[in-house]
Tab-separated table of C-alpha atoms in Angstrom:
chain	number	residue	atom	x	y	z
A	1	MET	CA	-2.541	13.042	4.376
A	2	LEU	CA	0.680	11.982	6.122
A	3	ALA	CA	2.777	14.225	3.897
A	4	TRP	CA	0.889	17.175	5.355
A	5	THR	CA	2.584	16.586	8.698
A	6	ILE	CA	5.689	18.066	7.067
A	7	TYR	CA	3.975	20.871	5.194
A	8	LEU	CA	1.870	21.998	8.163
A	9	SER	CA	4.914	22.180	10.427
A	10	PHE	CA	6.851	24.452	8.085
A	11	LEU	CA	3.724	26.463	7.261
A	12	GLY	CA	3.137	26.984	10.977
A	13	MET	CA	6.735	28.130	11.333
A	14	ALA	CA	6.248	30.688	8.556
A	15	VAL	CA	3.009	31.970	10.097
A	16	LEU	CA	4.656	32.354	13.494
A	17	MET	CA	7.482	34.423	12.039
A	18	CYS	CA	4.901	36.834	10.602
A	19	LEU	CA	3.041	37.368	13.879
A	20	PRO	CA	3.578	40.542	15.905
A	21	LYS	CA	5.909	40.217	18.878
A	22	ASP	CA	3.375	41.670	21.300
A	23	ARG	CA	0.925	38.776	20.809
A	24	PRO	CA	2.486	35.865	22.761
A	25	SER	CA	-0.866	34.206	23.312
A	26	LEU	CA	-1.499	34.118	19.566
A	27	ALA	CA	1.917	32.517	19.025
A	28	ARG	CA	1.146	29.796	21.574
A	29	TRP	CA	-2.232	28.965	20.059
A	30	THR	CA	-0.803	29.001	16.531
A	31	ALA	CA	1.926	26.565	17.533
A	32	LEU	CA	-0.498	24.319	19.398
A	33	GLY	CA	-2.986	24.350	16.536
A	34	THR	CA	-0.259	23.439	14.066
A	35	ALA	CA	0.998	20.596	16.240
A	36	LEU	CA	-2.540	19.274	16.779
A	37	LEU	CA	-3.183	19.305	13.028
A	38	GLY	CA	0.045	17.379	12.473
A	39	LEU	CA	-0.904	14.815	15.107
A	40	GLY	CA	-4.367	14.617	13.577
A	41	CYS	CA	-2.900	13.872	10.155
A	42	GLY	CA	-0.791	11.139	11.705
A	43	LEU	CA	-3.780	9.587	13.480
A	44	ILE	CA	-5.927	9.687	10.335
A	45	GLY	CA	-3.085	8.114	8.385
A	46	ALA	CA	-2.735	5.384	11.028
A	47	LEU	CA	-6.455	4.595	11.046
A	48	SER	CA	-6.542	4.229	7.271
A	49	PHE	CA	-3.210	2.397	6.985
A	50	ASP	CA	-3.146	-1.205	5.771
A	51	SER	CA	-0.269	-2.818	7.667
A	52	SER	CA	-0.122	-5.706	5.197
A	53	ALA	CA	0.579	-3.332	2.293
A	54	GLY	CA	4.261	-2.918	3.181
A	55	VAL	CA	5.659	0.383	1.948
A	56	VAL	CA	2.877	2.712	0.814
A	57	PRO	CA	3.992	5.551	-1.498
A	58	LEU	CA	2.782	9.063	-0.690
A	59	ILE	CA	4.481	11.178	-3.341
A	60	ASP	CA	7.313	10.580	-5.808
A	61	GLU	CA	8.393	13.503	-7.977
A	62	PRO	CA	11.762	14.166	-9.684
A	63	TRP	CA	13.831	16.676	-7.734
A	64	VAL	CA	17.274	16.517	-9.355
A	65	PRO	CA	16.652	14.158	-12.292
A	66	ALA	CA	20.246	14.220	-13.529
A	67	LEU	CA	21.358	12.530	-10.305
A	68	GLY	CA	18.284	10.390	-9.806
A	69	ILE	CA	17.204	12.349	-6.741
A	70	HIS	CA	13.459	12.341	-6.105
A	71	TYR	CA	11.134	13.973	-3.636
A	72	HIS	CA	9.963	10.548	-2.539
A	73	LEU	CA	7.781	10.188	0.533
A	74	ALA	CA	6.379	6.844	1.636
A	75	VAL	CA	5.289	5.106	4.817
A	76	ASP	CA	5.331	1.693	6.433
A	77	GLY	CA	4.416	0.541	9.924
A	78	ILE	CA	7.779	1.541	11.372
A	79	SER	CA	7.808	5.071	10.003
A	80	LEU	CA	4.136	5.492	10.921
A	81	THR	CA	4.942	4.608	14.535
A	82	MET	CA	7.623	7.291	14.570
A	83	VAL	CA	5.288	9.834	12.965
A	84	LEU	CA	2.758	9.244	15.747
A	85	LEU	CA	5.487	9.670	18.359
A	86	THR	CA	6.604	12.931	16.749
A	87	GLY	CA	3.082	14.335	16.662
A	88	LEU	CA	2.493	13.383	20.271
A	89	ALA	CA	5.789	14.897	21.439
A	90	ALA	CA	5.123	18.081	19.480
A	91	VAL	CA	1.775	18.716	21.134
A	92	VAL	CA	2.890	17.874	24.663
A	93	GLY	CA	6.088	19.916	24.364
A	94	ILE	CA	4.045	23.006	23.533
A	95	LEU	CA	1.742	22.385	26.500
A	96	PHE	CA	4.753	22.199	28.817
A	97	SER	CA	6.049	25.466	27.329
A	98	TRP	CA	2.769	27.337	27.583
A	99	ASN	CA	4.094	29.913	30.046
A	100	LEU	CA	7.269	30.666	28.097
A	101	GLU	CA	7.823	34.419	28.156
A	102	GLN	CA	11.095	34.961	26.285
A	103	SER	CA	10.351	35.491	22.566
A	104	PRO	CA	7.643	32.823	22.314
A	105	LYS	CA	6.973	33.289	18.594
A	106	GLU	CA	10.636	32.684	17.677
A	107	PHE	CA	10.847	29.752	20.081
A	108	PHE	CA	7.825	28.000	18.626
A	109	ALA	CA	8.949	28.786	15.078
A	110	TYR	CA	12.258	26.973	15.667
A	111	TYR	CA	10.345	24.239	17.460
A	112	LEU	CA	8.018	23.611	14.513
A	113	ALA	CA	10.970	23.657	12.101
A	114	LEU	CA	12.545	20.879	14.160
A	115	ILE	CA	9.261	18.962	14.143
A	116	GLY	CA	8.994	19.326	10.377
A	117	GLY	CA	12.515	17.999	9.929
A	118	CYS	CA	11.716	14.960	12.092
A	119	TYR	CA	8.550	14.208	10.126
A	120	GLY	CA	10.586	14.500	6.929
A	121	VAL	CA	13.202	11.998	8.064
A	122	PHE	CA	10.603	9.407	9.013
A	123	LEU	CA	8.715	9.708	5.718
A	124	SER	CA	11.612	10.022	3.250
A	125	PHE	CA	12.413	7.022	1.062
A	126	ASP	CA	14.991	8.828	-1.050
A	127	LEU	CA	18.269	8.716	0.852
A	128	LEU	CA	19.426	12.179	-0.122
A	129	LEU	CA	16.042	13.653	0.801
A	130	LEU	CA	16.253	11.851	4.130
A	131	PHE	CA	19.699	13.347	4.654
A	132	VAL	CA	18.424	16.845	3.847
A	133	PHE	CA	15.656	16.589	6.443
A	134	TYR	CA	18.159	15.076	8.882
A	135	GLU	CA	20.354	18.155	8.509
A	136	ILE	CA	17.380	20.525	8.714
A	137	ALA	CA	16.615	19.143	12.165
A	138	ILE	CA	20.095	19.999	13.454
A	139	VAL	CA	19.895	23.782	12.988
A	140	PRO	CA	16.769	24.475	15.116
A	141	LYS	CA	18.180	22.256	17.877
A	142	TYR	CA	21.205	24.504	18.157
A	143	PHE	CA	19.228	27.747	18.437
A	144	LEU	CA	16.625	26.330	20.823
A	145	ILE	CA	19.358	25.368	23.272
A	146	ALA	CA	21.751	28.287	22.722
A	147	ARG	CA	19.059	30.952	23.112
A	148	TRP	CA	16.462	29.470	25.485
A	149	GLY	CA	18.559	26.961	27.413
A	150	SER	CA	19.915	27.160	30.943
A	151	THR	CA	23.099	25.590	32.361
A	152	ASN	CA	26.067	25.918	29.961
A	153	ARG	CA	23.653	26.427	27.104
A	154	GLU	CA	26.214	27.662	24.565
A	155	TYR	CA	28.512	24.740	25.315
A	156	GLY	CA	25.653	22.229	25.190
A	157	ALA	CA	24.309	23.611	21.925
A	158	MET	CA	27.706	23.689	20.242
A	159	LYS	CA	28.617	20.194	21.411
A	160	LEU	CA	25.329	18.793	20.120
A	161	ALA	CA	25.726	20.551	16.777
A	162	LEU	CA	29.337	19.424	16.302
A	163	TYR	CA	28.560	15.809	17.131
A	164	SER	CA	25.505	15.911	14.848
A	165	PHE	CA	27.306	17.429	11.859
A	166	ALA	CA	30.388	15.223	12.269
A	167	SER	CA	28.352	12.034	12.456
A	168	SER	CA	26.103	13.065	9.571
A	169	ALA	CA	29.232	13.535	7.451
A	170	LEU	CA	29.911	9.818	7.916
A	171	VAL	CA	26.369	9.073	6.804
A	172	LEU	CA	26.733	11.244	3.699
A	173	VAL	CA	29.955	9.487	2.689
A	174	GLY	CA	28.242	6.126	3.084
A	175	VAL	CA	25.150	7.180	1.128
A	176	ILE	CA	27.206	8.535	-1.777
A	177	ALA	CA	29.390	5.412	-1.779
A	178	ALA	CA	26.285	3.205	-1.936
A	179	TYR	CA	24.903	5.301	-4.798
A	180	VAL	CA	28.118	4.983	-6.792
A	181	ALA	CA	28.740	1.309	-6.015
A	182	SER	CA	25.208	0.228	-6.934
A	183	GLY	CA	25.301	1.846	-10.354
A	184	ALA	CA	21.550	2.335	-10.010
A	185	GLN	CA	21.761	6.098	-10.613
A	186	SER	CA	19.144	6.505	-7.919
A	187	PHE	CA	18.956	7.336	-4.224
A	188	ASN	CA	15.629	5.483	-3.959
A	189	LEU	CA	15.857	3.261	-0.892
A	190	LEU	CA	13.593	0.641	-2.446
A	191	GLU	CA	15.804	0.392	-5.512
A	192	LEU	CA	19.061	0.360	-3.577
A	193	SER	CA	17.764	-2.392	-1.280
A	194	LYS	CA	17.489	-4.700	-4.315
A	195	TYR	CA	21.188	-4.347	-5.039
A	196	THR	CA	23.533	-6.781	-3.296
A	197	PHE	CA	26.684	-4.966	-2.258
A	198	THR	CA	29.836	-7.075	-2.110
A	199	ALA	CA	31.060	-8.425	1.206
A	200	ASP	CA	34.071	-6.100	1.115
A	201	GLN	CA	31.865	-3.083	0.456
A	202	GLN	CA	29.473	-3.972	3.281
A	203	ALA	CA	32.357	-4.587	5.655
A	204	TRP	CA	33.214	-0.873	5.683
A	205	LEU	CA	29.959	0.752	4.574
A	206	PHE	CA	27.872	-0.761	7.372
A	207	PRO	CA	29.974	0.471	10.316
A	208	LEU	CA	30.387	3.856	8.652
A	209	VAL	CA	26.662	4.478	8.202
A	210	PHE	CA	25.513	2.691	11.355
A	211	ALA	CA	27.960	4.562	13.583
A	212	GLY	CA	27.095	7.841	11.871
A	213	PHE	CA	23.451	7.440	12.779
A	214	ALA	CA	24.068	5.764	16.147
A	215	VAL	CA	25.934	8.814	17.478
A	216	LEU	CA	22.612	10.692	17.441
A	217	ALA	CA	21.037	7.702	19.194
A	218	GLY	CA	23.436	8.189	22.102
A	219	MET	CA	25.699	5.204	21.420
A	220	TRP	CA	28.575	4.835	23.892
A	221	PRO	CA	31.291	6.212	23.796
A	222	PHE	CA	29.892	8.992	21.568
A	223	HIS	CA	27.038	9.684	23.969
A	224	THR	CA	28.403	12.674	25.870
A	225	TRP	CA	26.518	15.247	23.790
A	226	ALA	CA	23.214	13.783	25.002
A	227	PRO	CA	23.235	14.445	28.788
A	228	THR	CA	24.894	17.818	28.226
A	229	GLY	CA	22.343	18.777	25.585
A	230	HIS	CA	19.408	17.520	27.642
A	231	VAL	CA	20.454	19.503	30.705
A	232	ALA	CA	21.135	22.707	28.767
A	233	ALA	CA	17.953	22.574	26.677
A	234	PRO	CA	14.685	24.265	27.637
A	235	THR	CA	11.942	21.859	28.705
A	236	ALA	CA	10.196	21.412	25.353
A	237	ALA	CA	13.513	20.990	23.544
A	238	SER	CA	14.818	18.426	26.036
A	239	MET	CA	11.528	16.523	25.754
A	240	LEU	CA	11.842	16.539	21.979
A	241	LEU	CA	15.569	15.818	22.045
A	242	ALA	CA	15.180	12.682	24.140
A	243	GLY	CA	11.747	11.752	22.843
A	244	VAL	CA	12.196	12.120	19.087
A	245	VAL	CA	15.599	13.424	17.961
A	246	MET	CA	17.529	10.488	19.428
A	247	LYS	CA	15.101	8.238	17.543
A	248	LEU	CA	16.220	9.812	14.264
A	249	GLY	CA	19.576	8.145	14.801
A	250	ALA	CA	18.140	4.745	15.684
A	251	TYR	CA	15.696	4.956	12.788
A	252	GLY	CA	18.535	5.723	10.390
A	253	CYS	CA	20.480	2.713	11.684
A	254	LEU	CA	17.553	0.453	10.856
A	255	ARG	CA	16.232	2.109	7.727
A	256	VAL	CA	19.549	2.720	5.957
A	257	ALA	CA	22.527	0.824	7.400
A	258	MET	CA	20.798	-2.443	8.282
A	259	THR	CA	18.534	-2.486	5.229
A	260	LEU	CA	21.255	-1.878	2.645
A	261	PHE	CA	24.128	-3.755	4.277
A	262	PRO	CA	22.733	-6.883	6.010
A	263	ALA	CA	25.956	-8.876	5.575
A	264	GLY	CA	27.846	-6.059	7.260
A	265	LEU	CA	25.333	-6.219	10.121
A	266	GLN	CA	26.116	-9.896	10.719
A	267	GLN	CA	29.834	-9.172	10.698
A	268	TRP	CA	29.685	-6.174	13.018
A	269	SER	CA	26.758	-7.069	15.288
A	270	PRO	CA	28.935	-8.445	18.151
A	271	PHE	CA	30.951	-5.227	18.215
A	272	PHE	CA	28.001	-2.840	18.179
A	273	GLY	CA	26.119	-5.110	20.579
A	274	ALA	CA	28.992	-4.717	23.021
A	275	LEU	CA	28.835	-0.930	22.686
A	276	ALA	CA	25.076	-1.027	23.248
A	277	VAL	CA	25.382	-3.096	26.428
A	278	THR	CA	28.181	-0.854	27.667
A	279	GLY	CA	25.878	2.131	27.147
A	280	ILE	CA	23.090	0.411	29.082
A	281	VAL	CA	25.234	-0.354	32.124
A	282	TYR	CA	27.422	2.763	31.990
A	283	GLY	CA	24.468	5.132	31.585
A	284	ALA	CA	22.689	3.532	34.534
A	285	LEU	CA	25.785	3.623	36.767
A	286	VAL	CA	26.453	7.283	36.028
A	287	ALA	CA	22.775	8.168	36.571
A	288	LEU	CA	23.023	6.490	39.973
A	289	THR	CA	25.745	8.906	41.087
A	290	GLN	CA	24.404	12.192	39.724
A	291	LYS	CA	23.559	15.116	41.991
A	292	ASP	CA	21.737	17.089	39.282
A	293	PHE	CA	18.176	15.836	38.792
A	294	LYS	CA	18.173	16.508	35.065
A	295	PHE	CA	21.477	14.698	34.583
A	296	VAL	CA	19.875	11.625	36.152
A	297	ILE	CA	17.240	11.624	33.420
A	298	GLY	CA	19.842	12.494	30.766
A	299	TYR	CA	22.027	9.490	31.546
A	300	SER	CA	18.978	7.263	31.933
A	301	SER	CA	18.168	8.126	28.318
A	302	VAL	CA	21.609	6.921	27.259
A	303	SER	CA	20.940	3.674	29.102
A	304	HIS	CA	17.480	3.148	27.616
A	305	MET	CA	18.630	3.964	24.084
A	306	GLY	CA	21.203	1.210	24.578
A	307	PHE	CA	18.265	-1.216	24.630
A	308	VAL	CA	17.155	0.125	21.262
A	309	LEU	CA	20.585	-0.408	19.723
A	310	LEU	CA	20.928	-3.848	21.320
A	311	GLY	CA	17.580	-4.909	19.877
A	312	LEU	CA	18.590	-3.689	16.440
A	313	VAL	CA	21.833	-5.666	16.291
A	314	ALA	CA	20.547	-8.790	18.085
A	315	LEU	CA	19.975	-10.578	14.751
A	316	SER	CA	16.480	-11.553	15.892
A	317	GLN	CA	13.000	-10.663	14.680
A	318	THR	CA	11.872	-10.356	18.295
A	319	GLY	CA	14.733	-7.984	19.026
A	320	LEU	CA	13.845	-5.797	16.045
A	321	ASN	CA	10.202	-5.593	17.128
A	322	GLY	CA	11.264	-4.697	20.649
A	323	ALA	CA	13.724	-2.069	19.446
A	324	VAL	CA	11.085	-0.175	17.458
A	325	LEU	CA	8.567	-0.429	20.297
A	326	GLN	CA	11.234	0.778	22.732
A	327	MET	CA	11.832	3.788	20.504
A	328	PHE	CA	8.195	4.801	20.953
A	329	SER	CA	8.068	3.859	24.630
A	330	HIS	CA	11.226	5.720	25.600
A	331	GLY	CA	10.075	8.742	23.625
A	332	VAL	CA	6.912	8.948	25.716
A	333	ILE	CA	8.441	8.157	29.106
A	334	ALA	CA	11.579	10.281	28.726
A	335	GLY	CA	9.474	13.189	27.507
A	336	LEU	CA	7.321	12.941	30.621
A	337	LEU	CA	10.315	12.725	32.976
A	338	PHE	CA	11.969	15.756	31.405
A	339	GLY	CA	8.667	17.624	31.551
A	340	VAL	CA	8.339	17.016	35.281
A	341	VAL	CA	11.953	17.799	36.142
A	342	GLY	CA	12.428	20.709	33.748
A	343	ARG	CA	9.122	22.517	33.864
A	344	MET	CA	7.263	21.471	37.022
A	345	ILE	CA	10.303	21.477	39.312
A	346	TYR	CA	13.259	23.472	37.931
A	347	ASP	CA	11.242	26.393	36.551
A	348	ARG	CA	9.620	26.789	39.983
A	349	THR	CA	12.451	25.997	42.393
A	350	HIS	CA	15.309	27.278	40.176
A	351	THR	CA	17.478	24.380	41.245
A	352	ARG	CA	18.039	20.820	40.062
A	353	VAL	CA	20.440	19.815	42.843
A	354	LEU	CA	18.939	16.796	44.585
A	355	ASP	CA	20.414	17.720	47.973
A	356	GLU	CA	18.665	21.110	47.804
A	357	LEU	CA	15.387	19.675	46.535
A	358	GLU	CA	15.480	17.199	49.417
A	359	LEU	CA	14.967	20.084	51.854
A	360	MET	CA	11.973	21.613	50.071
A	361	ARG	CA	9.315	19.026	50.891
A	362	LEU	CA	8.263	18.856	47.261
A	363	LYS	CA	5.700	16.158	47.929
A	364	LYS	CA	3.726	18.842	49.781
A	365	ALA	CA	4.713	21.842	47.682
A	366	LEU	CA	4.142	20.073	44.333
A	367	PRO	CA	2.072	16.938	45.028
A	368	PHE	CA	1.007	16.540	41.400
A	369	ALA	CA	4.628	16.569	40.222
A	370	ALA	CA	5.547	14.014	42.889
A	371	ILE	CA	2.780	11.605	41.887
A	372	VAL	CA	3.466	11.933	38.160
A	373	PHE	CA	7.197	11.407	38.598
A	374	VAL	CA	6.651	8.294	40.700
A	375	ILE	CA	4.348	6.793	38.052
A	376	ALA	CA	6.706	7.804	35.244
A	377	GLY	CA	9.567	6.324	37.263
A	378	PHE	CA	7.746	2.997	37.456
A	379	ALA	CA	7.268	3.137	33.692
A	380	SER	CA	10.960	3.918	33.191
A	381	MET	CA	11.937	0.972	35.391
A	382	GLY	CA	9.984	-1.337	33.105
A	383	MET	CA	7.150	-2.212	35.454
A	384	PRO	CA	4.499	-4.524	33.936
A	385	GLY	CA	1.520	-2.575	32.652
A	386	PHE	CA	3.652	0.143	31.099
A	387	SER	CA	5.007	0.293	27.548
A	388	GLY	CA	8.623	-0.045	28.621
A	389	PHE	CA	8.040	-3.523	30.026
A	390	ILE	CA	6.945	-5.270	26.854
A	391	ALA	CA	9.523	-3.368	24.796
A	392	GLU	CA	12.493	-4.281	26.994
A	393	VAL	CA	11.300	-7.881	27.394
A	394	GLN	CA	11.318	-8.306	23.616
A	395	VAL	CA	14.783	-6.772	23.369
A	396	LEU	CA	16.128	-9.075	26.082
A	397	ILE	CA	14.552	-12.158	24.492
A	398	GLY	CA	15.937	-11.174	21.115
A	399	ALA	CA	19.381	-10.540	22.580
A	400	TRP	CA	19.312	-13.871	24.395
A	401	GLN	CA	18.685	-15.666	21.110
A	402	GLY	CA	21.811	-14.169	19.570
A	403	PHE	CA	24.070	-13.027	22.414
A	404	PRO	CA	23.111	-14.530	25.812
A	405	ALA	CA	25.968	-12.769	27.617
A	406	TYR	CA	24.764	-9.396	26.352
A	407	ALA	CA	21.246	-10.169	27.583
A	408	LEU	CA	22.558	-10.927	31.067
A	409	LEU	CA	24.541	-7.681	31.161
A	410	ALA	CA	21.505	-5.736	29.931
A	411	GLY	CA	19.551	-7.315	32.789
A	412	ILE	CA	22.041	-5.761	35.192
A	413	GLY	CA	21.221	-2.435	33.556
A	414	VAL	CA	17.537	-2.998	34.357
A	415	VAL	CA	18.356	-3.539	38.034
A	416	LEU	CA	20.514	-0.422	38.085
A	417	GLY	CA	17.623	1.460	36.484
A	418	VAL	CA	15.448	0.568	39.448
A	419	ALA	CA	18.172	1.798	41.792
A	420	TYR	CA	18.741	5.229	40.240
A	421	THR	CA	15.022	5.838	39.797
A	422	LEU	CA	14.188	5.030	43.416
A	423	ARG	CA	17.137	7.131	44.593
A	424	ALA	CA	15.869	10.120	42.603
A	425	VAL	CA	12.321	9.651	43.919
A	426	GLN	CA	13.539	9.468	47.494
A	427	LYS	CA	15.918	12.418	47.271
A	428	ALA	CA	13.517	14.753	45.473
A	429	PHE	CA	10.143	13.864	46.963
A	430	TYR	CA	10.232	11.364	49.837
A	431	PRO	CA	13.432	11.837	51.860
A	432	ASN	CA	14.055	9.697	54.934
A	433	PRO	CA	13.007	11.760	57.992
A	434	ALA	CA	15.881	10.304	60.019
A	435	ASP	CA	18.380	11.728	57.526
A	436	LEU	CA	16.898	15.200	57.938
A	437	ALA	CA	16.486	15.203	61.714
A	438	GLN	CA	19.345	17.643	62.216
A	439	VAL	CA	18.626	19.716	59.120
A	440	GLU	CA	16.460	22.802	58.882
A	441	LEU	CA	13.776	22.094	56.305
A	442	LYS	CA	12.597	24.859	54.000
A	443	GLU	CA	8.953	25.810	53.839
A	444	VAL	CA	8.509	26.799	50.207
A	445	LYS	CA	5.428	28.059	48.439
A	446	LEU	CA	5.575	27.267	44.754
A	447	PRO	CA	3.150	28.092	41.946
A	448	PRO	CA	0.780	25.163	41.368
A	449	VAL	CA	1.113	22.971	38.319
A	450	SER	CA	-0.828	24.591	35.482
A	451	LEU	CA	-3.645	23.064	33.473
A	452	PRO	CA	-1.606	22.764	30.225
A	453	GLU	CA	1.118	20.918	32.156
A	454	LYS	CA	-1.440	18.560	33.642
A	455	LEU	CA	-2.944	17.892	30.228
A	456	GLY	CA	0.488	17.125	28.813
A	457	ALA	CA	1.332	14.798	31.702
A	458	PHE	CA	-1.995	12.954	31.506
A	459	THR	CA	-1.552	12.508	27.749
A	460	LEU	CA	1.863	10.884	28.069
A	461	LEU	CA	0.809	8.750	31.042
A	462	ALA	CA	-2.207	7.520	29.088
A	463	CYS	CA	-0.011	6.576	26.130
A	464	THR	CA	2.477	4.513	28.122
A	465	LEU	CA	-0.356	2.768	29.966
A	466	ILE	CA	-2.426	2.048	26.859
A	467	ILE	CA	0.542	0.628	24.945
A	468	GLY	CA	1.661	-1.281	28.029
A	469	ILE	CA	-1.752	-2.895	28.462
A	470	TYR	CA	-2.458	-3.417	24.762
A	471	PRO	CA	0.843	-3.325	22.828
A	472	ARG	CA	-0.824	-4.739	19.726
A	473	LEU	CA	-1.893	-1.210	18.854
A	474	LEU	CA	1.688	-0.604	17.722
A	475	LEU	CA	2.973	-4.133	17.204
A	476	ASP	CA	0.303	-4.696	14.548
A	477	LEU	CA	1.987	-1.856	12.652
A	478	ILE	CA	5.584	-2.788	13.430
A	479	VAL	CA	5.674	-6.560	12.939
A	480	PRO	CA	4.170	-6.710	9.394
A	481	ALA	CA	6.537	-3.949	8.258
A	482	PHE	CA	9.449	-6.381	8.437
A	483	ASP	CA	7.683	-8.662	5.929
A	484	SER	CA	8.136	-6.011	3.256
A	485	PRO	CA	10.515	-6.773	0.348
A	486	LEU	CA	12.498	-3.793	1.625
A	487	PHE	CA	13.788	-5.973	4.480
A	488	GLU	CA	14.293	-9.137	2.452
A	489	GLY	CA	18.079	-8.997	2.757
A	490	LEU	CA	17.872	-8.194	6.468
A	491	LYS	CA	15.457	-11.055	7.182
A	492	LYS	CA	17.858	-13.598	5.705
A	493	GLY	CA	20.273	-12.813	8.506
A	494	VAL	CA	17.880	-12.726	11.476
A	495	GLY	CA	15.853	-15.379	13.232
A	496	GLN	CA	12.178	-15.466	12.434
C-alpha cells in the first residue's frame, strides 16, 4: 500500500498533463484527489504497521542486475513518519493554492512530480534508487520557482538547483565509493550496513556524504539557497520546500551517512555539531533583523533545521528521537507559517515589507490570518502543548549529554526565536499605537480568507497540537526503529 504513494503521485502528474487547459477546476480536483489518495495510503500503512518489526520490505526487484541495483522499497518507523509528513504537506499545499490562475494543470503536475520524488526517497532502501528519486525531486523544484515564483524567482530557482546538484554530486561519489569499498556488489542499504568500513575510509566518506545531504537541510554556511528559495517560491512550493524537501537532506544524513559510517560520525560530530549550533543562532539573529516577512520565516527555518542536525550528531538516543520528531514538527509548523505569509497576506496585500504591513491594520482586515499566525508563532517558539516543544526538548537533552556547551548555545537560539517571532507578530498584526500616532494608517479592504485556506490551516494546527499533547503517536514509530539491526553500528556509538 505504501508503495502506491509513489505510483499515485506520478500517475496524477500524467493525468494532469493530459487535461485540457480550459478546465482549471478539474486540474485542482485531480491534484487534490491524488494527494488525498497518497495521504490515505500513508495513513493505512501507518495503522497496519508493526513498529517492532524493524524494516518491513515492500518490493524488491532487480533493476540493473549486473551492478546489483534493485528497485527496493521498504519502510520503518522513521521513513513512515516522513511519508505521513509528505502526504500531509501535499494535501495542504494544494488547498493553499486553490485559487491559482496561472497554468494550474502544469503547476500541479510539477507539484505532484516533486511529491512523488519525496515519497521515493523516504521509501528507497537501495542507495542508487534513493539517489535517483533525490535527483527527480530537484527538477520540479526549479520549474515551480522559476515559472510561478515572485521576487527574484529565476535567481532563487537557479541557486537552489545549483546547490542541490552540487551537493548531490558529493553524495553520489560517497555512495559509489561505499559500493566499491564494501565489495558487496550491491547498493542494498541493509547489506551495506553489515559491512564495517575501515577507520580511514569512514574518516573521509562520512563528512563527504553527510555534508552532501546536509546542504539540502540548510546547514550553515551552505544555507543561503534556503531563504532565497523560500522567498522566491510560490506558496505551495515554499510550504513543501521548508516542510518536506529540507527533510530529504536530514533524512539522508541519518539513513545513509550515519548508518554506514558510525565511526566517522563519532570523529566528526563535534565539527558538525558546531555548524548546527551556528546555524541555530545565526538563523535566529538574521530573522530578527529582516524587513521582509517571508525572509523572517525563511531564516527561522534555517535555525530550526539546526536543531535537527544537532540532534542527529549529538551521539545520544534521545537526540536522535528528538531530531526525527523535529523533522515532522518543523515540517508542519513551517508549512503553516509560509501558508499564512505567502497566501493569506502577500497574495492579498502584494507586499511582504513589515513596515508597510504595519500600516494596514491586518488584525482587522484579515483577523483569521492574524489569529492563525499567532498560534503558529507560539508553536514555532516551542511553547508547551505544541509539537515543537517536545521535539526541541529532546534535542537539547540529547545535546547536553554529549556537548553541554552546544546545548547552552542552542538555548540562546530558542530565546532569539521568541524575539523574532514576537517582533513579526507585532509589526504585522499588533503594532504599538504610540509608534503610529504620527502616521497615516491605511484602511484596506482585502478578500476574506477562503474555505480551502481555512481547511489547510486547521489541518496543520490540529497536527501540531495533537502531536504536542500526545507525542507517542509518532514516538512509538520512531523509537523502535532505532532498535533495528540497520542501526546496530550507529547504536554502538550513541548513549542508550
